[in-house]
Coordinates of C-alpha atoms in Angstrom, one line a residue:
M12 CA -68.2 15.2 104.7
R13 CA -71.1 16.1 101.9
I14 CA -72.8 12.9 101.2
P15 CA -75.0 13.0 98.1
F16 CA -78.7 12.8 98.3
V17 CA -81.4 11.2 95.5
N18 CA -83.5 13.3 94.1
G19 CA -81.6 14.5 91.3
G20 CA -78.3 15.0 93.0
R21 CA -80.3 18.2 95.3
E22 CA -78.9 18.9 98.2
P23 CA -81.4 19.8 101.0
G24 CA -82.3 23.5 100.7
D25 CA -82.9 23.3 97.0
R26 CA -85.3 24.7 95.1
R27 CA -84.7 25.2 91.2
Q28 CA -87.3 22.9 89.6
P29 CA -86.2 20.0 87.9
G30 CA -87.5 21.3 84.0
R31 CA -85.9 24.2 84.4
D32 CA -82.7 22.5 85.1
Q33 CA -83.0 20.6 82.3
D34 CA -83.2 24.2 80.0
H35 CA -79.7 25.8 81.6
A36 CA -78.3 22.8 81.2
Q37 CA -79.1 22.7 76.8
E38 CA -79.1 26.1 76.8
R39 CA -74.9 26.1 78.1
A40 CA -74.7 22.9 75.7
R41 CA -76.1 25.0 72.8
E42 CA -73.7 28.4 73.7
Q43 CA -70.5 25.7 73.6
S44 CA -71.4 24.7 70.0
R45 CA -71.9 27.6 68.4
A46 CA -68.6 28.7 70.3
E47 CA -67.1 25.2 68.9
D48 CA -68.8 26.3 65.0
Q49 CA -67.7 30.0 65.4
R50 CA -64.0 28.4 66.2
A51 CA -64.5 26.4 63.0
H52 CA -65.3 28.9 61.7
D53 CA -62.4 31.1 62.4
R54 CA -60.0 28.5 61.8
D55 CA -61.5 27.9 58.1
R56 CA -61.1 31.1 57.3
D57 CA -58.0 31.6 58.7
G58 CA -57.0 28.2 56.5
G59 CA -58.7 29.2 53.1
E60 CA -57.3 32.9 53.1
E61 CA -53.8 31.3 53.6
Q62 CA -53.8 28.9 51.2
S63 CA -55.5 32.0 48.4
H64 CA -53.1 32.9 49.2
A65 CA -50.4 30.4 48.5
E66 CA -52.1 29.8 45.1
D67 CA -51.7 33.4 44.4
R68 CA -48.0 33.0 45.5
D69 CA -47.6 29.8 42.8
R70 CA -49.9 31.2 39.9
D71 CA -47.5 34.3 40.2
R72 CA -44.5 31.9 40.0
D73 CA -45.8 30.2 37.2
R74 CA -46.2 33.4 35.5
D75 CA -42.9 34.7 36.0
Q76 CA -41.2 31.6 34.8
D77 CA -43.1 31.0 31.7
R78 CA -42.8 34.4 31.1
D79 CA -38.9 33.7 31.3
R80 CA -39.3 30.4 29.6
D81 CA -41.1 32.9 26.8
Q82 CA -37.9 35.2 26.7
D83 CA -35.8 32.4 26.4
Q84 CA -37.2 30.8 23.2
D85 CA -37.6 33.7 21.9
Q86 CA -33.7 34.8 22.8
D87 CA -32.6 30.9 20.9
R88 CA -34.9 31.5 17.8
D89 CA -33.3 34.6 17.0
R90 CA -29.9 33.6 17.6
D91 CA -31.1 30.2 15.0
R92 CA -32.0 33.2 13.1
D93 CA -29.6 34.7 12.6
R94 CA -27.3 31.7 12.4
D95 CA -29.5 30.4 9.5
R96 CA -28.6 34.1 8.0
D97 CA -25.2 33.4 8.5
R98 CA -25.1 30.5 7.2
R99 CA -27.0 30.7 3.8
P100 CA -24.7 29.9 1.2
D101 CA -23.2 32.4 -1.3
P102 CA -21.5 32.0 -4.4
T103 CA -18.8 34.2 -3.9
D104 CA -17.8 32.0 0.0
P105 CA -15.7 29.8 0.9
P106 CA -17.2 26.4 1.7
P107 CA -18.7 26.3 5.5
R108 CA -16.1 25.0 8.0
G109 CA -18.6 24.4 11.0
P110 CA -19.9 21.4 11.6
V111 CA -22.1 19.6 10.3
R112 CA -24.5 17.7 10.5
G113 CA -24.7 14.5 11.2
S114 CA -21.5 13.9 10.1
A115 CA -17.7 14.7 12.1
P116 CA -16.4 18.7 12.3
W117 CA -15.2 20.1 9.2
P118 CA -12.1 20.8 9.9
A119 CA -11.3 16.3 11.0
R120 CA -12.2 15.5 8.0
R121 CA -10.1 17.9 6.0
R122 CA -7.1 17.1 7.7
A123 CA -8.1 13.4 7.2
A124 CA -8.6 14.1 3.7
G125 CA -5.3 15.9 4.0
R126 CA -3.6 13.0 4.6
S127 CA -4.5 10.9 3.0
L128 CA -3.4 12.6 -0.1
L129 CA 0.1 12.9 1.5
A130 CA 0.5 9.1 2.2
V131 CA -0.5 8.3 -1.6
G132 CA 2.4 11.1 -2.3
C133 CA 5.0 9.3 0.5
G134 CA 4.2 6.1 -1.3
A135 CA 4.8 7.9 -4.7
L136 CA 8.3 9.4 -3.6
P137 CA 10.8 6.3 -4.6
A138 CA 10.0 6.1 -8.0
L139 CA 12.3 9.3 -8.1
A140 CA 15.0 6.7 -7.8
F141 CA 14.1 4.5 -10.7
P142 CA 15.0 5.2 -14.4
A143 CA 14.7 7.4 -16.3
L144 CA 15.8 10.1 -13.8
G145 CA 17.8 7.9 -11.9
L146 CA 18.5 10.1 -9.1
W147 CA 19.4 6.5 -7.4
W148 CA 20.5 8.3 -3.8
W149 CA 17.1 9.3 -3.0
A150 CA 16.3 5.9 -2.8
Y151 CA 17.9 5.6 1.0
L152 CA 15.8 9.0 1.8
A153 CA 12.8 8.6 -0.3
L154 CA 11.1 6.2 2.7
V155 CA 11.7 8.1 5.3
P156 CA 8.6 11.0 5.5
W157 CA 6.5 7.4 4.3
L158 CA 8.0 6.2 7.8
L159 CA 7.2 9.5 9.9
L160 CA 3.8 9.5 8.7
I161 CA 2.7 6.0 9.6
R162 CA 4.6 6.2 13.3
T163 CA 2.4 9.1 14.1
A164 CA -0.9 7.2 13.3
P165 CA -3.5 7.8 15.9
G166 CA -4.0 4.4 15.7
P167 CA -3.3 1.2 14.0
R168 CA -7.0 1.1 11.7
R169 CA -5.0 4.6 9.9
A170 CA -1.8 3.4 10.2
A171 CA -2.7 0.8 7.2
L172 CA -4.7 3.6 6.1
D173 CA -1.8 5.3 5.3
G174 CA 0.2 1.9 4.8
W175 CA -2.7 1.3 2.0
L176 CA -2.7 4.5 0.3
G177 CA 0.9 4.9 0.9
G178 CA 1.6 1.2 -1.6
I179 CA -1.4 2.7 -4.0
G180 CA 0.8 5.4 -4.7
F181 CA 4.4 3.2 -5.1
V182 CA 2.3 1.4 -7.4
L183 CA 1.2 3.8 -9.8
A184 CA 4.4 6.4 -9.7
V185 CA 6.9 2.8 -10.5
H186 CA 3.9 0.8 -13.3
H187 CA 2.9 4.2 -14.4
W188 CA 3.6 3.4 -17.9
L189 CA 1.0 0.3 -17.7
L190 CA -1.9 2.9 -18.0
P191 CA -2.2 2.2 -21.4
S192 CA -2.6 -2.0 -21.6
L193 CA -4.5 -1.6 -18.6
H194 CA -6.3 1.3 -19.1
V195 CA -9.2 1.5 -16.7
F196 CA -8.2 -1.8 -14.7
F197 CA -4.9 -0.6 -13.7
L198 CA -7.0 1.8 -10.7
P199 CA -7.8 -1.1 -9.2
V200 CA -4.2 -3.3 -9.6
A201 CA -3.2 -0.7 -7.6
A202 CA -5.5 -0.9 -4.5
L203 CA -5.2 -4.3 -5.1
L204 CA -1.4 -4.8 -4.5
G205 CA -1.3 -1.7 -1.7
L206 CA -2.8 -3.7 0.0
L207 CA 0.6 -5.7 0.5
W208 CA 2.0 -3.1 2.7
L209 CA -1.0 -3.3 5.7
P210 CA 0.6 -5.2 7.5
W211 CA 4.6 -3.9 6.9
A212 CA 2.1 -0.4 8.4
W213 CA 1.3 -1.9 11.3
L214 CA 5.0 -3.0 11.9
V215 CA 6.1 0.1 11.4
R216 CA 4.0 1.8 13.4
S217 CA 4.2 -0.8 16.8
L218 CA 8.2 -0.4 16.6
L219 CA 8.7 3.3 15.7
G220 CA 5.5 4.7 16.8
G221 CA 5.7 7.4 19.5
V222 CA 8.9 7.7 21.8
P223 CA 10.3 3.8 21.6
S224 CA 12.7 2.1 23.9
V225 CA 16.7 1.3 22.7
P226 CA 15.5 -2.3 22.3
R227 CA 12.2 -1.5 19.8
A228 CA 14.4 0.6 17.6
A229 CA 17.2 -1.5 17.2
A230 CA 14.3 -4.1 16.5
A231 CA 12.7 -1.4 14.0
L232 CA 16.3 -1.2 12.1
I233 CA 15.9 -5.1 11.1
A234 CA 12.3 -5.7 11.5
V235 CA 11.4 -2.4 9.2
P236 CA 13.6 -3.7 6.5
S237 CA 12.8 -7.3 5.8
G238 CA 8.5 -5.9 5.9
W239 CA 10.0 -4.6 3.3
L240 CA 11.6 -7.6 1.5
L241 CA 8.1 -9.5 2.2
I242 CA 6.2 -7.1 0.3
E243 CA 8.3 -7.4 -2.5
L244 CA 8.5 -11.0 -2.3
V245 CA 4.8 -11.9 -2.8
R246 CA 4.6 -9.2 -5.4
S247 CA 7.7 -10.6 -7.4
W248 CA 4.8 -13.2 -7.9
E249 CA 4.5 -13.9 -12.0
G250 CA 0.2 -13.1 -11.1
L251 CA 0.7 -10.0 -9.3
G252 CA 3.3 -8.1 -11.9
G253 CA 6.3 -10.1 -11.3
P254 CA 9.2 -8.7 -9.3
W255 CA 9.7 -5.5 -11.1
G256 CA 9.8 -2.5 -9.1
L257 CA 12.1 -3.6 -6.3
L258 CA 14.1 -1.0 -3.9
G259 CA 17.2 -2.8 -4.5
A260 CA 17.1 -2.3 -8.6
S261 CA 17.4 1.5 -8.3
Q262 CA 21.0 1.0 -7.9
W263 CA 22.0 -0.7 -11.0
E264 CA 24.7 1.6 -11.4
V265 CA 26.4 1.9 -7.7
P266 CA 29.8 -0.4 -8.1
A267 CA 28.6 -1.7 -3.6
A268 CA 25.2 -2.2 -4.5
L269 CA 25.9 -4.7 -7.7
R270 CA 29.1 -5.7 -5.1
L271 CA 26.5 -7.0 -2.4
A272 CA 23.6 -8.6 -5.0
S273 CA 26.2 -11.0 -6.1
I274 CA 26.1 -12.2 -2.5
G275 CA 22.6 -12.0 -1.7
G276 CA 20.6 -10.8 -5.1
V277 CA 18.8 -7.8 -5.4
W278 CA 17.1 -8.8 -2.0
L279 CA 20.4 -8.2 -0.3
V280 CA 20.2 -4.5 -1.6
S281 CA 16.3 -3.7 -1.1
L282 CA 17.3 -4.9 2.0
L283 CA 20.2 -2.6 2.5
V284 CA 18.1 1.1 1.8
V285 CA 15.2 0.5 3.6
A286 CA 17.3 0.2 6.7
A287 CA 18.8 3.1 5.8
N288 CA 15.7 4.4 5.2
T289 CA 14.7 3.3 9.0
A290 CA 17.9 4.7 10.7
V291 CA 17.5 7.9 9.4
A292 CA 13.5 8.2 9.9
L293 CA 15.0 7.5 13.6
L294 CA 17.3 10.1 13.5
V295 CA 14.7 12.7 13.1
A296 CA 11.8 11.2 14.9
A297 CA 13.1 10.6 18.2
P298 CA 16.0 13.1 19.4
G299 CA 16.8 10.8 22.9
L300 CA 17.6 7.7 20.0
R301 CA 19.6 9.0 17.8
A302 CA 22.8 7.2 19.1
V303 CA 21.0 4.3 17.2
G304 CA 19.9 6.1 14.1
V305 CA 23.4 7.4 13.7
A306 CA 24.5 2.9 14.4
G307 CA 22.0 1.8 11.7
I308 CA 23.3 4.3 9.1
A309 CA 26.9 3.6 10.4
A310 CA 26.8 -0.8 9.8
C311 CA 24.3 0.4 6.6
A312 CA 27.9 1.9 5.5
L313 CA 30.1 -0.7 6.9
V314 CA 27.7 -3.4 4.8
A315 CA 28.0 -1.4 1.5
G316 CA 31.7 -0.6 2.2
T317 CA 32.8 -4.0 3.1
A318 CA 31.2 -5.5 0.0
A319 CA 33.1 -2.9 -2.3
W320 CA 36.2 -3.2 -1.2
G321 CA 35.9 -6.1 -0.1
V322 CA 34.1 -8.6 -2.1
G323 CA 36.6 -9.3 -5.5
S324 CA 35.4 -8.7 -8.8
P325 CA 34.1 -12.1 -10.9
R326 CA 37.7 -13.5 -12.5
E327 CA 37.9 -12.8 -16.7
S328 CA 38.1 -16.2 -18.1
G329 CA 37.8 -14.4 -22.2
T330 CA 35.6 -12.9 -24.4
V331 CA 32.3 -13.0 -26.3
R332 CA 31.4 -10.8 -28.9
V333 CA 28.1 -10.2 -29.5
A334 CA 25.8 -7.8 -31.8
L335 CA 22.9 -6.6 -30.9
V336 CA 20.3 -6.3 -33.6
Q337 CA 17.7 -3.0 -33.1
P338 CA 15.4 -2.3 -36.0
G339 CA 13.1 0.4 -34.6
V340 CA 9.8 1.1 -35.1
F341 CA 7.7 0.9 -38.4
D342 CA 4.5 0.7 -37.4
G343 CA 0.9 -0.4 -39.7
S344 CA -0.5 -3.4 -41.4
E345 CA 3.4 -4.1 -43.2
G346 CA 5.4 -3.0 -39.3
A347 CA 6.3 -6.5 -39.3
E348 CA 7.7 -7.0 -42.1
R349 CA 9.0 -3.8 -42.8
R350 CA 11.0 -4.3 -39.4
F351 CA 12.0 -7.5 -40.6
D352 CA 13.6 -6.6 -43.6
R353 CA 15.5 -3.6 -41.2
A354 CA 16.9 -6.2 -39.1
E355 CA 17.4 -8.3 -42.1
E356 CA 19.4 -5.0 -43.5
L357 CA 21.4 -4.1 -39.9
T358 CA 22.3 -8.2 -40.5
R359 CA 24.2 -8.5 -43.6
S360 CA 26.2 -4.7 -41.9
L361 CA 27.9 -7.4 -39.8
A362 CA 29.9 -8.9 -42.7
G363 CA 33.1 -9.5 -41.5
Q364 CA 33.1 -8.6 -37.8
D365 CA 33.8 -12.3 -36.3
L366 CA 31.1 -13.1 -34.3
D367 CA 29.8 -15.4 -31.6
L368 CA 26.8 -14.4 -32.1
V369 CA 23.8 -12.3 -33.6
L370 CA 20.8 -12.2 -31.1
W371 CA 17.7 -10.1 -32.4
G372 CA 14.9 -8.2 -30.2
E373 CA 11.5 -9.6 -28.7
S374 CA 8.7 -11.4 -31.8
G375 CA 11.3 -9.6 -34.7
V376 CA 10.0 -12.5 -36.8
S377 CA 6.6 -12.7 -36.9
A378 CA 6.0 -16.1 -38.5
D379 CA 7.1 -19.9 -37.4
P380 CA 10.3 -20.9 -39.4
A381 CA 9.1 -24.6 -38.9
G382 CA 5.8 -23.8 -41.6
R383 CA 7.6 -20.9 -43.4
P384 CA 10.8 -22.6 -45.3
D385 CA 11.2 -19.3 -47.0
I386 CA 11.7 -18.0 -43.7
A387 CA 14.4 -20.4 -42.4
A388 CA 15.8 -19.9 -46.1
R389 CA 16.3 -15.9 -45.0
L390 CA 17.9 -16.5 -41.4
S391 CA 20.4 -18.8 -42.9
S392 CA 21.6 -17.4 -45.4
L393 CA 22.0 -14.3 -42.7
A394 CA 24.4 -16.5 -40.5
R395 CA 26.2 -17.5 -43.7
E396 CA 26.5 -14.1 -44.5
V397 CA 27.6 -12.9 -41.2
G398 CA 29.5 -16.3 -40.2
A399 CA 28.0 -16.7 -36.8
P400 CA 25.0 -18.1 -35.2
L401 CA 21.7 -16.0 -35.3
L402 CA 19.3 -15.9 -31.9
V403 CA 15.9 -14.7 -32.9
N404 CA 12.8 -14.9 -31.5
V405 CA 9.3 -16.0 -33.0
D406 CA 5.8 -14.4 -31.6
A407 CA 4.1 -16.7 -33.9
R408 CA 1.3 -20.0 -33.5
R409 CA 4.1 -22.9 -33.8
T410 CA 3.1 -25.6 -36.7
D411 CA 3.6 -28.7 -34.3
R412 CA 1.2 -27.8 -31.2
P413 CA -1.4 -25.3 -31.0
G414 CA -1.7 -21.7 -30.0
I415 CA 0.6 -19.0 -30.0
F416 CA 4.4 -18.9 -28.7
K417 CA 7.2 -16.7 -27.9
S418 CA 10.3 -18.7 -28.3
A419 CA 14.4 -17.7 -29.1
V420 CA 15.4 -20.1 -32.5
L421 CA 18.9 -20.7 -32.5
F422 CA 20.2 -20.8 -36.8
G423 CA 23.2 -21.4 -37.8
P424 CA 25.7 -21.3 -41.0
A425 CA 24.0 -24.6 -41.4
G426 CA 20.3 -23.3 -41.1
F427 CA 17.8 -24.6 -38.1
T428 CA 20.2 -25.9 -35.3
G429 CA 16.9 -27.8 -33.8
Q430 CA 17.3 -25.6 -30.3
R431 CA 13.9 -23.5 -29.1
Y432 CA 13.1 -21.9 -25.8
D433 CA 9.4 -20.8 -25.5
K434 CA 8.7 -18.5 -22.6
M435 CA 7.5 -19.7 -19.5
R436 CA 7.1 -16.2 -17.7
L437 CA 4.1 -14.4 -19.2
V438 CA 3.5 -10.4 -19.4
P439 CA -0.4 -10.3 -17.3
F440 CA -3.2 -8.6 -19.4
G441 CA 0.1 -8.0 -22.2
E442 CA -0.1 -11.6 -23.0
Y443 CA -2.8 -13.0 -21.3
V444 CA -5.7 -12.6 -19.6
P445 CA -6.3 -13.6 -16.6
A446 CA -9.0 -15.2 -15.2
R447 CA -10.7 -14.5 -19.2
G448 CA -13.6 -15.3 -18.1
V449 CA -14.2 -12.5 -15.9
L450 CA -12.4 -10.1 -17.3
G451 CA -12.2 -10.4 -20.5
W452 CA -13.9 -6.8 -21.5
V453 CA -10.1 -5.5 -20.7
T454 CA -9.2 -6.0 -23.9
S455 CA -11.7 -3.8 -25.0
V456 CA -10.5 -1.0 -23.5
G457 CA -6.8 -1.1 -23.4
K458 CA -4.4 -3.6 -25.0
A459 CA -4.8 -6.0 -23.0
A460 CA -4.6 -9.8 -25.4
D461 CA -6.7 -10.5 -27.6
E462 CA -5.5 -14.3 -27.4
D463 CA -3.5 -15.6 -24.7
R464 CA 0.1 -16.8 -24.6
R465 CA 0.9 -20.3 -24.5
R466 CA 3.6 -21.4 -22.1
G467 CA 7.0 -22.6 -22.1
T468 CA 7.9 -26.0 -19.5
T469 CA 11.1 -26.0 -19.1
P470 CA 13.9 -23.4 -19.5
V471 CA 16.3 -24.6 -21.7
V472 CA 20.3 -23.8 -22.0
M473 CA 21.4 -23.6 -25.5
T474 CA 25.1 -24.4 -27.5
L475 CA 25.7 -22.2 -29.8
P476 CA 28.1 -24.0 -33.2
G477 CA 31.4 -24.2 -32.0
T478 CA 34.9 -23.2 -34.0
G479 CA 36.9 -26.2 -34.8
D480 CA 37.2 -28.3 -32.6
G481 CA 36.0 -26.4 -29.2
P482 CA 32.7 -26.8 -28.1
G483 CA 30.7 -24.4 -28.4
L484 CA 30.2 -22.1 -26.1
P485 CA 26.7 -22.2 -23.5
I486 CA 24.2 -19.1 -23.7
G487 CA 20.8 -18.7 -21.6
P488 CA 17.7 -16.9 -23.0
L489 CA 15.1 -14.7 -21.5
I490 CA 12.6 -13.3 -23.0
C491 CA 11.3 -9.6 -21.8
F492 CA 9.8 -9.6 -18.5
E493 CA 11.8 -12.6 -17.7
S494 CA 14.5 -10.4 -16.8
A495 CA 13.7 -9.1 -13.7
F496 CA 13.4 -13.0 -12.0
P497 CA 16.5 -13.0 -10.4
D498 CA 15.9 -17.0 -10.3
M499 CA 15.7 -17.6 -13.7
S500 CA 19.0 -16.4 -14.4
R501 CA 20.5 -17.8 -11.5
H502 CA 18.9 -21.5 -12.7
L503 CA 20.4 -21.4 -16.1
V504 CA 23.5 -20.2 -14.8
R505 CA 23.3 -23.3 -12.5
D506 CA 22.1 -25.3 -15.7
G507 CA 25.9 -24.3 -17.2
A508 CA 25.3 -21.3 -19.2
A509 CA 28.5 -18.4 -19.6
L510 CA 26.4 -15.7 -21.0
L511 CA 23.1 -14.6 -20.9
V512 CA 20.4 -12.8 -23.4
V513 CA 17.7 -10.9 -23.7
Q514 CA 15.3 -10.5 -25.8
S515 CA 13.0 -7.1 -25.5
A516 CA 10.3 -5.5 -27.2
T517 CA 9.1 -2.5 -25.1
S518 CA 7.4 -0.2 -28.2
T519 CA 4.2 -0.4 -26.5
F520 CA 5.8 2.0 -23.3
Q521 CA 8.2 3.4 -26.2
D522 CA 8.1 7.3 -25.0
S523 CA 8.3 5.9 -21.0
W524 CA 10.2 5.2 -18.3
A525 CA 9.8 1.4 -19.6
P526 CA 12.7 0.9 -22.1
D527 CA 15.7 2.8 -19.3
Q528 CA 13.9 0.8 -16.5
H529 CA 14.1 -2.8 -19.0
A530 CA 17.4 -2.7 -19.4
S531 CA 19.0 -1.1 -16.2
L532 CA 17.8 -5.4 -15.2
A533 CA 20.3 -6.3 -17.2
A534 CA 22.7 -5.4 -15.2
L535 CA 21.9 -7.1 -11.9
R536 CA 21.1 -10.1 -13.8
A537 CA 24.9 -9.9 -14.3
A538 CA 26.4 -8.8 -11.2
E539 CA 24.0 -11.6 -9.7
T540 CA 25.4 -14.5 -11.6
G541 CA 29.2 -13.2 -12.0
R542 CA 28.0 -13.6 -16.0
P543 CA 27.7 -11.6 -18.7
V544 CA 24.1 -10.1 -19.7
A545 CA 23.6 -8.5 -23.5
H546 CA 19.2 -7.2 -23.7
A547 CA 18.5 -6.5 -27.1
T548 CA 15.3 -5.1 -28.3
L549 CA 13.5 -4.0 -31.0
T550 CA 13.1 0.0 -30.6
G551 CA 15.5 0.2 -27.4
V552 CA 16.6 1.0 -25.3
S553 CA 19.7 -1.9 -26.5
A554 CA 22.2 -2.9 -24.3
A555 CA 25.2 -5.3 -22.6
Y556 CA 27.1 -5.6 -19.5
G557 CA 29.8 -7.3 -18.0
P558 CA 30.1 -10.0 -15.6
D559 CA 30.3 -7.4 -12.8
G560 CA 27.4 -5.9 -13.7
R561 CA 29.3 -2.6 -15.8
R562 CA 27.9 -1.3 -18.1
I563 CA 29.6 -2.0 -21.4
G564 CA 29.9 0.6 -24.1
P565 CA 27.1 3.2 -24.9
V566 CA 23.4 1.9 -25.1
L567 CA 21.0 2.2 -28.1
G568 CA 18.0 4.3 -27.5
T569 CA 14.7 4.4 -28.4
D570 CA 15.6 6.4 -31.0
A571 CA 17.7 4.2 -33.1
S572 CA 17.9 1.9 -36.0
A573 CA 21.4 0.4 -35.3
V574 CA 23.6 -2.6 -35.1
A575 CA 26.1 -2.5 -32.1
V576 CA 28.5 -4.6 -31.3
R577 CA 30.5 -5.5 -27.7
E578 CA 32.9 -7.6 -26.9
L579 CA 31.5 -9.1 -23.2
P580 CA 34.0 -10.5 -20.8
L581 CA 33.4 -14.2 -19.8
S582 CA 33.7 -15.3 -16.6
D583 CA 33.9 -19.1 -15.0
T584 CA 32.9 -17.3 -10.8
T585 CA 30.5 -18.6 -9.2
T586 CA 28.9 -16.6 -6.6
A587 CA 27.7 -16.6 -3.3
Y588 CA 24.0 -15.9 -4.6
V589 CA 24.1 -18.6 -7.3
R590 CA 25.6 -21.5 -4.9
W591 CA 23.4 -19.8 -1.5
G592 CA 20.6 -18.2 -3.9
D593 CA 17.5 -16.0 -2.3
W594 CA 18.5 -16.8 0.9
P595 CA 18.0 -12.4 2.4
L596 CA 14.2 -14.0 1.7
Y597 CA 14.4 -16.9 4.7
L598 CA 16.5 -14.2 6.7
A599 CA 13.8 -11.7 6.3
L600 CA 10.7 -14.4 7.2
V601 CA 12.7 -15.6 10.4
V602 CA 13.3 -11.9 11.7
V603 CA 9.9 -11.0 10.9
G604 CA 8.7 -13.7 12.7
A605 CA 11.1 -13.2 16.0
V606 CA 10.6 -9.3 16.6
S607 CA 6.3 -10.9 16.2
A608 CA 7.5 -13.5 19.1
A609 CA 9.6 -11.2 21.1
E610 CA 6.4 -8.6 21.0
G611 CA 3.5 -10.5 22.0
S612 CA 5.6 -11.6 24.3
G613 CA 6.4 -8.3 25.7
A614 CA 10.4 -8.7 25.9
L615 CA 10.7 -5.0 23.8
R616 CA 8.7 -3.3 26.5
R617 CA 10.7 -0.8 28.2
P618 CA 12.3 -1.9 31.3
G619 CA 10.3 -2.3 34.4
S620 CA 6.6 -2.0 32.2
A621 CA 4.1 -3.9 32.4
P622 CA 1.0 -5.2 30.1
R623 CA -1.9 -3.4 30.2
A624 CA -4.3 -5.7 32.5
R625 CA -7.8 -6.8 31.5
R626 CA -10.5 -4.2 33.0
A627 CA -12.2 -6.7 35.6
R628 CA -16.3 -7.7 34.8
T629 CA -17.9 -6.1 38.0
A630 CA -21.9 -6.8 38.9
R631 CA -24.6 -3.8 38.0
G632 CA -23.8 -1.3 41.3
S633 CA -21.3 -2.8 42.7
A634 CA -18.6 -0.4 43.1
G635 CA -16.6 -1.4 40.3
H636 CA -18.2 -1.2 38.4
R637 CA -17.4 2.1 35.8
G638 CA -20.6 4.8 34.8
R639 CA -23.4 2.9 37.1

């Protein structure tokens, strides 16, 4: 065992000097330090070279990326320049077809505009069924294109737009002859009335859209016509223009339709016409539901056939001879006086013809006979010469009250009978301007009334002077526009009128479809009430109809200045319409309400289908949160 010694750790016999040993230790320490420094230097040198190489590689990569990016930008600029050059407008080039910055693609906008124009055109098609063209059979197909267009709408908003635009087209086409009177106001009126077709369009798309189920298609056969009928009900309000252009009125020459009108008025005829259109639309649009369409057509034919052969004509109970006096057109400042003179001349030619009534048109007398003894004397003299009462129409200020009235005034051989009826329902803009304080400017651009006419307060049933001991014949007068309202003629018959007389003047619309359309309305009023109707005008068309709605004798056209004597059958039959009134309208309300309730409850969905569930609301970041 070696035992260390003291003396600096030297062993015995070790002769090294202590100072020299220290020098050697220091030298070794310096050599170790130099070696470590060299190794550190070598490491730094190697790391610097690697870093330098990495930096060089990064610079090369960035340079390559910049070059590629510059090349891509150059290519993009070249493409943009080429595209701009291609888009440069040329007078000989057609409009661009590409997308428009900030808007929908041009093809989509063009398709939407085309669809809108198509909707207006489809809505105008039913006008061809009305006089003067009178293509009555077209009414059973006229709505089919419109129905097919609405059912293909991509959404409820587009369907509503199709319904509104189609309604505008319908109003413009059926009432186009109003343009001279309404002028610039005509389009806003059409746009306002077109809104009535918005709910109907929603109903059509709801029931006919896609591939409807059998219950939905069957519901459409009754709900779509009912919805249309409610439109006719609303626009029949006097302030919206009255019941002119009701679809059922296009069937005034069809015997089966007239018999149907005796049951439910013109409303029931409209219901049948729209139901036939709906059935045809189902037949065309849904091949899988052709059986429903065929069943609907068969049902419509069965109803029409039953009315034609199952409902008898009113039984006759005598006759009445009526003379229609039509003086013709007389323009100029003295036109009214010349027209009166011509009517007086024509009336004198009727002497000795054993007449029960001589009927003049609307506004045939331009001064109130109560304040003009000379006019009253001339009319009384005419009645004595002809040997029959004379019903004239006065458009003048009354002497016993303020304002201008249109009045039917009855003169007998003994003079004025004291019986007078003042017109109750006036023509908007033609006889008064609604909200004149706001819309009075219309009178400066159209033929609107310069001063509002005053209204009568109650209908009047007049009694013709009797002969011998027998009572005189009760007659119910209507003035012009009022013959469009089914309820007015019905009330007159319920009050005892045996003959309905209409005094009209359509000279403002002389060269349009209006005179023919107006005369045709008398056929429906006759069929509805089972009473004959005599329709006399100043300038045509004048006509007469029996209690079954058939026209008696030829008409006096708008080019005639003449008289016509018609022997009209009388009847005391009470029709179903007179007895029950406007029941199809109430039925339509019930049907639309029931179908809407069934749709809301899901009763019309296909078997096994369930209502779409509402999407659950989830917290951000949860599994059910979509798009996060």
